Structure formats: structure tokens, C-alpha cells
Coordinates of C-alpha atoms in Angstrom, one line a residue:
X1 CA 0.0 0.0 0.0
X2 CA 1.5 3.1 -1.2
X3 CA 1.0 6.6 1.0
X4 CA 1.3 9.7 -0.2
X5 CA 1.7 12.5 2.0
X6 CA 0.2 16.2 2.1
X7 CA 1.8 19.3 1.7
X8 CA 4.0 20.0 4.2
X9 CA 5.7 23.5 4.8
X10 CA 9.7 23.0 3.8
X11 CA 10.6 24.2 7.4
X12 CA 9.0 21.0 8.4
X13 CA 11.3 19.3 5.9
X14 CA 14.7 20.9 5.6
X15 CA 16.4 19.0 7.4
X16 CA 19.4 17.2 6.1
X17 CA 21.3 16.2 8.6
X18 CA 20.0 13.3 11.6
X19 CA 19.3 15.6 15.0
X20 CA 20.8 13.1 17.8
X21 CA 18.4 15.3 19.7
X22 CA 15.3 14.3 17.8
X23 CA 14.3 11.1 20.0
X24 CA 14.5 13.1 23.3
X25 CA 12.2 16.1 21.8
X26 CA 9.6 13.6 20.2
X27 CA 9.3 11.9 23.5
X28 CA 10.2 14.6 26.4
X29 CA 9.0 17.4 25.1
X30 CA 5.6 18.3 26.4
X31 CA 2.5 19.8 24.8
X32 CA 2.4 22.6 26.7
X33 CA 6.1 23.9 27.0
X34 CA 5.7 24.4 23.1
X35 CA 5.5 27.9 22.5
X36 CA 5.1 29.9 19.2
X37 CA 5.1 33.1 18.8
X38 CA 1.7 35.1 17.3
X39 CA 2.6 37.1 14.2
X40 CA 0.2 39.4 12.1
X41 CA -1.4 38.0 9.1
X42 CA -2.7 41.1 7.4
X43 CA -4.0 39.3 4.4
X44 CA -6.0 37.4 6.7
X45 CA -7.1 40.1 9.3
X46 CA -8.9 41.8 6.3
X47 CA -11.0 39.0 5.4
X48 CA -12.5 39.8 8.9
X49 CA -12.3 43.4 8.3
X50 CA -14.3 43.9 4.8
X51 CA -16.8 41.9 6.9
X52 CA -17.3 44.4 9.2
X53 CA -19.8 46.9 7.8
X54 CA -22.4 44.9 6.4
X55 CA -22.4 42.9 9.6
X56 CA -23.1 46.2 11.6
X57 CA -26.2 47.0 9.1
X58 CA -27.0 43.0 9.5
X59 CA -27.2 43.6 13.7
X60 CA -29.5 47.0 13.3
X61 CA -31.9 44.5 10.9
X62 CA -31.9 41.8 13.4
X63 CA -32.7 43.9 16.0
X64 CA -35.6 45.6 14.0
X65 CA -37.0 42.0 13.0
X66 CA -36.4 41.1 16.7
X67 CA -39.5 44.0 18.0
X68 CA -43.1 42.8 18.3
X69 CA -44.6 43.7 15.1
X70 CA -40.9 44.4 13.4
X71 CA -42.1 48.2 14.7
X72 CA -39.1 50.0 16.8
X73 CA -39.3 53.7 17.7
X74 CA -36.2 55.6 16.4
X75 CA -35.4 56.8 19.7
X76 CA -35.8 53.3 21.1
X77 CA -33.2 52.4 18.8
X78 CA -30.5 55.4 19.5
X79 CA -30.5 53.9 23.0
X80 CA -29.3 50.9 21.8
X81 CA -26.8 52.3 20.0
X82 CA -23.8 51.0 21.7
X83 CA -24.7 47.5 22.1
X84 CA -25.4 47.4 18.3
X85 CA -21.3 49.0 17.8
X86 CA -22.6 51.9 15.9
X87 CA -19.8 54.5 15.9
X88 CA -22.6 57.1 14.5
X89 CA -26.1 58.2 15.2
X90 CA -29.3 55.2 14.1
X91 CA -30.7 58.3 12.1
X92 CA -26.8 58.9 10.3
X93 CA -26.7 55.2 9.9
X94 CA -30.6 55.2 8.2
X95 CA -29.3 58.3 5.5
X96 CA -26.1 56.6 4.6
X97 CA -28.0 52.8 4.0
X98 CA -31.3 53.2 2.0
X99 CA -34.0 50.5 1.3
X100 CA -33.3 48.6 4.3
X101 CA -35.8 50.7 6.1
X102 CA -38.8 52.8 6.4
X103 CA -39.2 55.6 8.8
X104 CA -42.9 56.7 9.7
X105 CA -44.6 59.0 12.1
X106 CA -46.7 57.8 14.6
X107 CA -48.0 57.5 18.4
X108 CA -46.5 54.7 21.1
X109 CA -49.5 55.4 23.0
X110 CA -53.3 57.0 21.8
X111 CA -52.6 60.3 23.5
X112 CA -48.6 60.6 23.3
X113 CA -46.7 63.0 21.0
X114 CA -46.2 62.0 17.6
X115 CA -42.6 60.3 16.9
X116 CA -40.6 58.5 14.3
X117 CA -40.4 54.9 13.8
X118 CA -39.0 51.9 12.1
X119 CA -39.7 49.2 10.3
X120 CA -38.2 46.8 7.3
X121 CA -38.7 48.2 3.6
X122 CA -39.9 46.3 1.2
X123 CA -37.0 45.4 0.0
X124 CA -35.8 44.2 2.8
X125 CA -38.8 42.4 2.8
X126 CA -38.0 40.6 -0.4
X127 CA -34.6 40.0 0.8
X128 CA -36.3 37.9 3.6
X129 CA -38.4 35.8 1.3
X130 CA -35.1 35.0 -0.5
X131 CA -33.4 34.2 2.3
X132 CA -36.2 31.3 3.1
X133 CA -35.6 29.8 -0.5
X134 CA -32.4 29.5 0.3
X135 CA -32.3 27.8 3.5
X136 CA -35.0 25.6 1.9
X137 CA -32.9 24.7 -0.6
X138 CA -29.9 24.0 1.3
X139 CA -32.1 21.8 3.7
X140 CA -29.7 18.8 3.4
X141 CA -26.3 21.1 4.0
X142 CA -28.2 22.3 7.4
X143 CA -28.9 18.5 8.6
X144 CA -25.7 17.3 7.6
X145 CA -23.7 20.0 9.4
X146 CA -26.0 19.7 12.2
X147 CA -25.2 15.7 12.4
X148 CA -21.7 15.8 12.1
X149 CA -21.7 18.5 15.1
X150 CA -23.7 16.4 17.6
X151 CA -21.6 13.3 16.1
X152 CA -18.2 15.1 17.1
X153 CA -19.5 15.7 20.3
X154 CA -18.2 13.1 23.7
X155 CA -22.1 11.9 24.2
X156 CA -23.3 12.8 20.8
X157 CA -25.3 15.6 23.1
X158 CA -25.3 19.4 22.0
X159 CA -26.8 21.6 24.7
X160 CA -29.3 23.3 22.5
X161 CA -28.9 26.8 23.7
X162 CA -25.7 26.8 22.6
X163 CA -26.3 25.6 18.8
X164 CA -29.2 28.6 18.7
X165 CA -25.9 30.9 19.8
X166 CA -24.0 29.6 17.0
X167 CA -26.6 29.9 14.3
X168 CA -24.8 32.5 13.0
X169 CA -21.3 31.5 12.6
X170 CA -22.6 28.2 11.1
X171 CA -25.3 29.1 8.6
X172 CA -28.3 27.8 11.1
X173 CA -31.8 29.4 9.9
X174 CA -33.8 31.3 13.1
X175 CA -36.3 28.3 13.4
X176 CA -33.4 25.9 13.9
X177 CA -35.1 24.2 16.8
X178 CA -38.9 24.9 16.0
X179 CA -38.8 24.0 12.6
X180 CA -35.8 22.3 11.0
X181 CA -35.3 19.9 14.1
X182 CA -38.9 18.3 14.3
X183 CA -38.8 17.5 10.5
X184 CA -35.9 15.1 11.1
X185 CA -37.1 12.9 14.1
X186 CA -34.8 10.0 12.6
X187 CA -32.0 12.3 13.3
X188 CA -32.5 14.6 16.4
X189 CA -34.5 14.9 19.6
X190 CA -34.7 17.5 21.2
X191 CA -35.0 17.5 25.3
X192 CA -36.3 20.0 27.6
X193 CA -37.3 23.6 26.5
X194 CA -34.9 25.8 24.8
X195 CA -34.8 29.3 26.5
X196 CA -36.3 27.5 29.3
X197 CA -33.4 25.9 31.6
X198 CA -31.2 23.2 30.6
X199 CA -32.2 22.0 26.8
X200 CA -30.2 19.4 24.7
X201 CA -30.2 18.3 21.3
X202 CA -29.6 14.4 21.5
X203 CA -28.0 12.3 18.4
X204 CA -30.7 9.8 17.4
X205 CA -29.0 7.6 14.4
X206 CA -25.3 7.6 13.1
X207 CA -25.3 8.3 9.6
X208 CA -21.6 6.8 8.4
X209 CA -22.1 9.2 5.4
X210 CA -21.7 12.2 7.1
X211 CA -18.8 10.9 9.7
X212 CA -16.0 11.6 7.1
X213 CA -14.2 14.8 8.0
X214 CA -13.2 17.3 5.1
X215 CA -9.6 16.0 5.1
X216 CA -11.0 12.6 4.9
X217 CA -12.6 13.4 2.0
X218 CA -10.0 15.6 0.1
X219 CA -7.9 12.5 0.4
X220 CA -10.4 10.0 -1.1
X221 CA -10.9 12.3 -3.6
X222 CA -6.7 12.8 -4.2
X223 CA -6.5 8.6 -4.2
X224 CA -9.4 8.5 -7.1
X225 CA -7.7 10.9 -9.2
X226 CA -4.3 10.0 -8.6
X227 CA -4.5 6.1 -8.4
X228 CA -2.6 6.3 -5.5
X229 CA -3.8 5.6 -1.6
X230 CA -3.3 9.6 -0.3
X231 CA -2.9 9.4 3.6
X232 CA -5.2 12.2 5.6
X233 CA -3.4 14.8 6.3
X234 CA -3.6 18.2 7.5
X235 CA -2.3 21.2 5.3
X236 CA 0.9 22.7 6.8
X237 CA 1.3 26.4 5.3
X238 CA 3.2 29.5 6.8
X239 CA 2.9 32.6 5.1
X240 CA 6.6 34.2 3.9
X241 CA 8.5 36.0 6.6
X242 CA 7.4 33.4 9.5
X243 CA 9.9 31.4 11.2
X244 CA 9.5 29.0 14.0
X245 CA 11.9 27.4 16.3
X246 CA 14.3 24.4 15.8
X247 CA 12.8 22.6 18.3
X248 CA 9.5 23.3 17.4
X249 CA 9.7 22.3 13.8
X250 CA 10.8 19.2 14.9
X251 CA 8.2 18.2 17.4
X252 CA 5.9 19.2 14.8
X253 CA 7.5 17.1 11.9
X254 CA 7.3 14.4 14.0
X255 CA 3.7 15.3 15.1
X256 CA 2.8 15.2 11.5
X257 CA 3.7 11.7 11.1
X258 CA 1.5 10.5 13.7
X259 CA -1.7 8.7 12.2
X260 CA -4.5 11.3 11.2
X261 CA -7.5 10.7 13.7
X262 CA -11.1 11.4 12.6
X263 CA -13.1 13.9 14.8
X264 CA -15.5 11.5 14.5
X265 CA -13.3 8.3 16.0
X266 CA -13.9 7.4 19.9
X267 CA -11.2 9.1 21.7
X268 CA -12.3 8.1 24.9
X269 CA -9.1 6.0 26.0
X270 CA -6.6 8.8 24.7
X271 CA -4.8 10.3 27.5
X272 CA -5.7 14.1 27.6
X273 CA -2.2 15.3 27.2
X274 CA -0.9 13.0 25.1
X275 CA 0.4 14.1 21.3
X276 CA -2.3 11.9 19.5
X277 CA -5.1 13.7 21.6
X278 CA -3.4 16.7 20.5
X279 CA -4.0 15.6 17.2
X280 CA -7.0 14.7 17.4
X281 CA -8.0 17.8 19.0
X282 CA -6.6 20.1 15.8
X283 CA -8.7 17.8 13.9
X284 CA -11.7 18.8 15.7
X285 CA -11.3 22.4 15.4
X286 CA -10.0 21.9 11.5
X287 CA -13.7 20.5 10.7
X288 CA -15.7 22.8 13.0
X289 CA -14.0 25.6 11.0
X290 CA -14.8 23.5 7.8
X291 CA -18.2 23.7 8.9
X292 CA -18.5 27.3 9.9
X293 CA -19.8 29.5 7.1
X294 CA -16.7 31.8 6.7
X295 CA -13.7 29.2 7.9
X296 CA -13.4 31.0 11.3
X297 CA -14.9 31.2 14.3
X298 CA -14.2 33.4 17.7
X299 CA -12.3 31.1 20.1
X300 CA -14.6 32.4 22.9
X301 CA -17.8 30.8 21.2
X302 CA -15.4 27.6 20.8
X303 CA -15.0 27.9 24.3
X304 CA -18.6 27.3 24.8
X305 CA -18.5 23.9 24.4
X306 CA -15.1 22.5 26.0
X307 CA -17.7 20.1 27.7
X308 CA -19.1 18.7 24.4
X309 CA -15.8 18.3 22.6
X310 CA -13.3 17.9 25.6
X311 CA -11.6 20.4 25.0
X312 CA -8.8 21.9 27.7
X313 CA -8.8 24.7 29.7
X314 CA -5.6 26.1 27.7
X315 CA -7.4 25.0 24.1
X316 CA -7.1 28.3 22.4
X317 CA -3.0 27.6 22.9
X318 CA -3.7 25.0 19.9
X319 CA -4.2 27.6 17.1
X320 CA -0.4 29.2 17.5
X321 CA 1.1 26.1 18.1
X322 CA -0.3 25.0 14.8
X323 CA 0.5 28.3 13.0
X324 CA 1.0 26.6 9.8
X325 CA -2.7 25.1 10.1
X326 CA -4.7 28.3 11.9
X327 CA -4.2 31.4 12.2
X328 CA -5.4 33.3 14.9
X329 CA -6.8 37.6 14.2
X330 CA -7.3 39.9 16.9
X331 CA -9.3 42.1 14.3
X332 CA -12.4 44.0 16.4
X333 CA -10.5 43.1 19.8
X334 CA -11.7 39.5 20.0
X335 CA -9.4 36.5 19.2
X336 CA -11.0 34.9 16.1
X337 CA -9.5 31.0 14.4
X338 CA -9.0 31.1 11.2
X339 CA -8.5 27.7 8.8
X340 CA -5.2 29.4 6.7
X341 CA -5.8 26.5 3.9
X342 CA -9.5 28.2 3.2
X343 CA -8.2 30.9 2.1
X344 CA -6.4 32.9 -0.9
X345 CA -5.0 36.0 1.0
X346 CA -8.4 37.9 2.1
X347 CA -10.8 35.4 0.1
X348 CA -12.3 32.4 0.6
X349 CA -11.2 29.6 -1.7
X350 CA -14.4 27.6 -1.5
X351 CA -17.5 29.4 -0.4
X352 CA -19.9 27.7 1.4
X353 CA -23.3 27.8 -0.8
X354 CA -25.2 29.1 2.2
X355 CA -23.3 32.6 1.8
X356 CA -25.8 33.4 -1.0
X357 CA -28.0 35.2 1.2
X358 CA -25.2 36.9 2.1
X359 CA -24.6 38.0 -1.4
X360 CA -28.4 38.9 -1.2
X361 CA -27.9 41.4 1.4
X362 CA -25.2 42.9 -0.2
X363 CA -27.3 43.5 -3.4
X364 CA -29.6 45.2 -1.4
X365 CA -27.4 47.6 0.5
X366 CA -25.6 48.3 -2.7
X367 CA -28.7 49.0 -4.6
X368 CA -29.8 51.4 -1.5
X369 CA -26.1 53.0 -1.8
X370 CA -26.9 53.8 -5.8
X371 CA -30.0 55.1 -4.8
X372 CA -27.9 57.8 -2.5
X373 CA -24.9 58.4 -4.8
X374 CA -28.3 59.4 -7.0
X375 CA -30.1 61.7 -4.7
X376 CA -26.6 63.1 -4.0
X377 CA -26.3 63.9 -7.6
X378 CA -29.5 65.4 -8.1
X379 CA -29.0 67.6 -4.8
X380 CA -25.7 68.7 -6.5
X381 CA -27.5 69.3 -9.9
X382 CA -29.7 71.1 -8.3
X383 CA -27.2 73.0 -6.2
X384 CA -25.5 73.7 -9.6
X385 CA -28.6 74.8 -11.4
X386 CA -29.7 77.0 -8.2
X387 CA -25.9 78.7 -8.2
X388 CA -26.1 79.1 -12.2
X389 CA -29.3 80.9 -12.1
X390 CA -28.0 83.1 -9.7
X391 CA -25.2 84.0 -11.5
X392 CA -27.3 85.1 -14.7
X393 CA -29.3 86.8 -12.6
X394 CA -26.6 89.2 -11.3
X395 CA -24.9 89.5 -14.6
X396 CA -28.5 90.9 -15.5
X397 CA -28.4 93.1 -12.7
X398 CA -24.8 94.1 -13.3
X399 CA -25.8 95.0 -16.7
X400 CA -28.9 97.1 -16.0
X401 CA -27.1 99.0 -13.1
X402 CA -24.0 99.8 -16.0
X403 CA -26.8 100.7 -18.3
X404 CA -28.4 103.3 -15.9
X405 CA -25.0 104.7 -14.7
X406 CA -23.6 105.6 -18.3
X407 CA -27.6 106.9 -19.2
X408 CA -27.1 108.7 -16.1
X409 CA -23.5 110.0 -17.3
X410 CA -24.9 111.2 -21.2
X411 CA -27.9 113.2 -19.4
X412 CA -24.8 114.7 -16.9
X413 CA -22.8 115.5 -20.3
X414 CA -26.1 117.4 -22.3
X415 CA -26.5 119.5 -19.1

């Protein structure tokens, strides 16, 4: 049986000469005295940061959606200003993103002052109604993920409160738990009341097609083209100008070597600090990442479920000491895992097919930021015409005020 192995980053592999030292570092070292240091991926920080601004205008329409009737006074909203990260005022933020909303005038109470509200445009409307299609159509991609998360986890248990504060960072639709869940009683139950206490999502059948992990696939994919048996492996890339130590490089090479364990294997007689539960740990956090809809997810929401996936106290130590595999951004003052391999400096090499609604709401802020850049233009046009009419109009004056002062001068000259 022939192996064939990954891509592995030449500092991993340029090493000519035997290290005499190499048996005591595979075998003494420990996990936690390897330390790497963070350096800055700017490529990578601005895939987070051209992120940023439709998120904020996605936050303000959530929190719209969110009010009884989808109704919010405007001053309501200016309060909330700060927990939404708005650097400017709700009404600024309204002027400069058109066609998400409508603003109205109207009472909170029969006998109160008037005051301005609100709500979602129409075509913010339309957005929505797209959005459903598209969930509906990517039904399958939803259970799938879904499975292979409660599969990963020790018990095959998800506390459900957790999944609904995840739905975002994994492409989950709103009605996760009232409506996707009951449709797929072969696959989930759901026990206790979300929102209500303690709530689970509970594992009901193993489905062997989805417990294949993405480097599992890539590799049965590699073997069918190639006609050779490709070994899982993980992707091992540093970006120029990063260096690590010696010692490092060489507990990693021989890290890499050790057998590739599924996330979806029983782990439960691996010794917690051992360098295959290491290993199977990365592999974890490789597919959750996989998973996620943009290849990166805030460690602190990882944190969330150390129970689920055994992870350590010290977890979030995994994504520098695997620089070549992760790379961690502290874009927006939160500390954010990154998969390096999924992306092509600030883009995403394969985009996961839920991300067409956010396409959708992209068209629709940039057909609301036309609609500006046109009322801008007509203002100036306007402007323009306004300070042109103006003009002629004093050139008239100026001439009739020359007119009368040289009459006035040929009536001086026949006296």
C-alpha cells in the first residue's frame, strides 16, 4: 500500500542532517512547554475586516426584526446604539443605508406625542423571502452540518442553547429548533425547552455518510484521481517571513507523522495530554472551521462547548502552536480561528453555498447606496442649477445697473 503524503511546509522538511536530539524532543517534550510566537497576518485580518460593515447594518436589521410587530421607535433604537457598535447616530446610519428601512410617524401610546419609527422596507422584505428559498434549498447542507456537530461531540449531546448561539457562525436558519429539528425525528430529539433551563439536542442515528471529515474526503478524492492511496493529512502552510523554532519544527514534523484521527473516532481512552489527543483535538477544530460559514470562528464561542468536545482549559493555545494550520486575528478586539488553507490572502477559496444570502444582502445595500450616490447627484444638480441661475441673474443686474450709470452719465454731459 502506497502513502502519499500532504503538503507539508519546507521548514518542516529541511532538514538534512540526523538531529541526535530528535528522540528526546519527540518523546520529552511536552505539549504545553511548546510555545510559538503570534505574528500578524494582514491578508487574513482583512478578510475579517471587509466583513465588518455589512455585519453592523445586518445587527440594526436583526434587532428591527427582533420588535413585536418588526415596529421600533427611532429613539428606542438610538439607546441601543452602543450594544449594536454603531460609531454614529441610528438616524446617520438610516441616511447613509437606504432600502433597508422605512421611517414613519406615529404614536407609542393614543394620546402621546407623535414620533418617528422603524420598520423593514420592502425590499428588505424581499430579501427575507429569499433568504427562506435559500435555506430551503440547502435543507440537506443544514442537517448534515447539524449531524456531524452532535456526532463530534463526547455523548453525541449538544446543549441546545448553545447551537441557537452559534446559528450564525454556522449558517443555522432562526427556526433551527422549532422547525428544521422536528422535521428530522430520525435524526435529532430534542429534550427540555430551549430558553427554558437546561435543553439538549440528543444524536438519534449515526449516519456513516456524514462521519467523514473534510480532510477525509479531500484525500479519497486525491486517491481517485491519482490512483494512489493519499494518507489524511492536515495542510501545513506558513505565510513568507514566519519562522519558528528548531525545536519546534521538529516536534511538529514528528507530530505530523503520527496517524491522522477522525473527529468522529472514539477518543475516549486517549490520554488528555498525550500528542495523538493533541492531534485529534486540531482535527476537531480543523472541521468545525470547515463547517463554519466563513472558515473561522471566535475562540470564545469555541470555548462554549469545551464540555461537548473535551476540549482543555488552555485550548485556544492549539491555534499558535499550529501556525502553519490556523491562524489566529485579533481584528475587532476578540481573538477569532482562522483555517489558513481556506483561504487565498483575504478570500475564501471555496464558499460555502449558504453565503448566498449573504450576497443577497449585499445587493440590497448596494442598490440602497446607488440610490444615494443618485439623490446626492440630483442635490448637486440642483445645487449647480440654483448657483447658475443666480449668476445670470446678477450679470442681469450688473448690466442694468452699467446701463443706468452711463444713461445717467450722457444726461450729466447734455446739461
Amino acid at each position: 500500500m502506497h502513502f502519499k503524503n500532504r503538503l507539508i511546509h519546507p521548514l518542516l522538511t529541511s532538514n538534512p542532517k540526523p538531529n541526535k536530539f530528535r528522540v528526546f524532543i519527540q518523546f520529552k517534550a511536552s505539549i504545553s512547554s511548546l510555545k510559538v510566537a503570534w505574528r500578524k497576518d494582514p491578508k487574513l485580518d482583512q478578510a475579517i475586516e471587509d466583513d465588518k460593515k455589512w455585519k453592523q447594518c445586518a445587527r440594526v436589521v436583526k434587532e428591527v426584526l427582533n420588535e413585536p410587530g418588526q415596529v421600533i421607535p427611532l429613539h428606542y433604537l438610538e439607546k441601543r446604539r452602543e450594544r449594536l457598535k454603531l460609531p454614529i447616530k441610528i438616524k446617520t446610519f438610516l441616511d447613509l443605508n437606504p432600502g433597508l428601512f422605512d421611517i414613519y410617524s406615529g404614536r407609542v401610546r393614543p394620546k402621546s406625542d407623535p414620533v418617528m419609527f422603524v420598520r423593514p422596507s420592502d425590499r428588505l422584505r424581499q430579501f427575507l423571502e429569499e433568504e427562506c428559498r435559500i435555506f430551503v434549498n440547502n435543507e440537506s447542507l443544514l442537517v448534515g452540518k447539524l449531524c456531524k456537530l452532535l456526532m463530534m461531540s463526547k455523548d453525541k449531546v449538544v446543549s441546545a442553547d448553545k447551537l441557537v448561539q452559534v446559528k450564525r457562525e454556522f449558517g443555522f436558519p432562526n427556526d433551527l429548533l422549532v422547525n428544521l429539528v422536528p422535521k428530522y425525528p430520525e435524526y435529532f430529539k430534542l429534550i427540555g425547552e430551549p430558553g427554558e433551563g437546561k435543553s439538549f439536542l440528543q444524536l438519534v442515528e449515526w449516519n456513516p455518510e456524514f462521519a467523514k471529515s473534510v480532510i477525509e474526503v479531500r484525500a479519497e478524492e486525491e486517491s481517485r484521481l491519482t490512483g494512489i492511496k493519499t494518507r489524511p493529512a492536515f495542510n501545513w502552510k506558513l505565510p513568507p517571513g514566519f519562522f519558528i523554532r528548531k525545536e519546534v519544527r521538529e516536534w511538529i514534523r514528528d507530530w505530523m507523522e503520527l496517524p491522522y484521527l477522525s473527529p468522529y473516532d472514539d477518543v475516549s481512552n486517549l490520554d488528555q495530554s498525550s500528542r495523538e489527543m493533541e492531534k485529534r483535538n486540531v482535527g476537531v477544530f480543523h472541521e468545525l472551521l470547515s463547517l463554519s460559514l466563513y472558515k473561522r470562528v471566535a475562540i470564545p464561542i469555541l470555548g462554549k462547548f469545551s464540555d461537548e468536545y473535551r476540549f482543555s482549559n488552555a485550548f485556544s493555545n492549539v491555534f499558535t502552536r499550529h501556525s502553519g494550520i490556523f491562524y489566529v486575528s485579533l481584528k475587532g478586539g476578540i481573538k477569532t480561528a482562522m483555517l489558513r488553507e481556506a483561504y487565498k490572502d483575504s478570500e475564501l477559496v471555496d464558499r460555502d453555498p449558504l453565503l448566498e444570502i449573504k450576497n443577497k444582502f449585499l445587493e440590497l445595500l448596494s442598490e440602497g447606496h446607488r440610490q444615494r450616490a443618485e439623490q446626492l447627484r440630483l442635490q448637486r444638480e440642483m445645487v449647480q442649477e440654483d448657483m447658475k441661475m443666480m449668476a445670470v441673474s446678477n450679470t442681469r443686474l450688473d448690466d442694468q445697473k452699467y446701463e443706468e450709470e452711463l444713461l445717467g452719465e450722457e444726461e450729466d454731459a447734455e446739461l
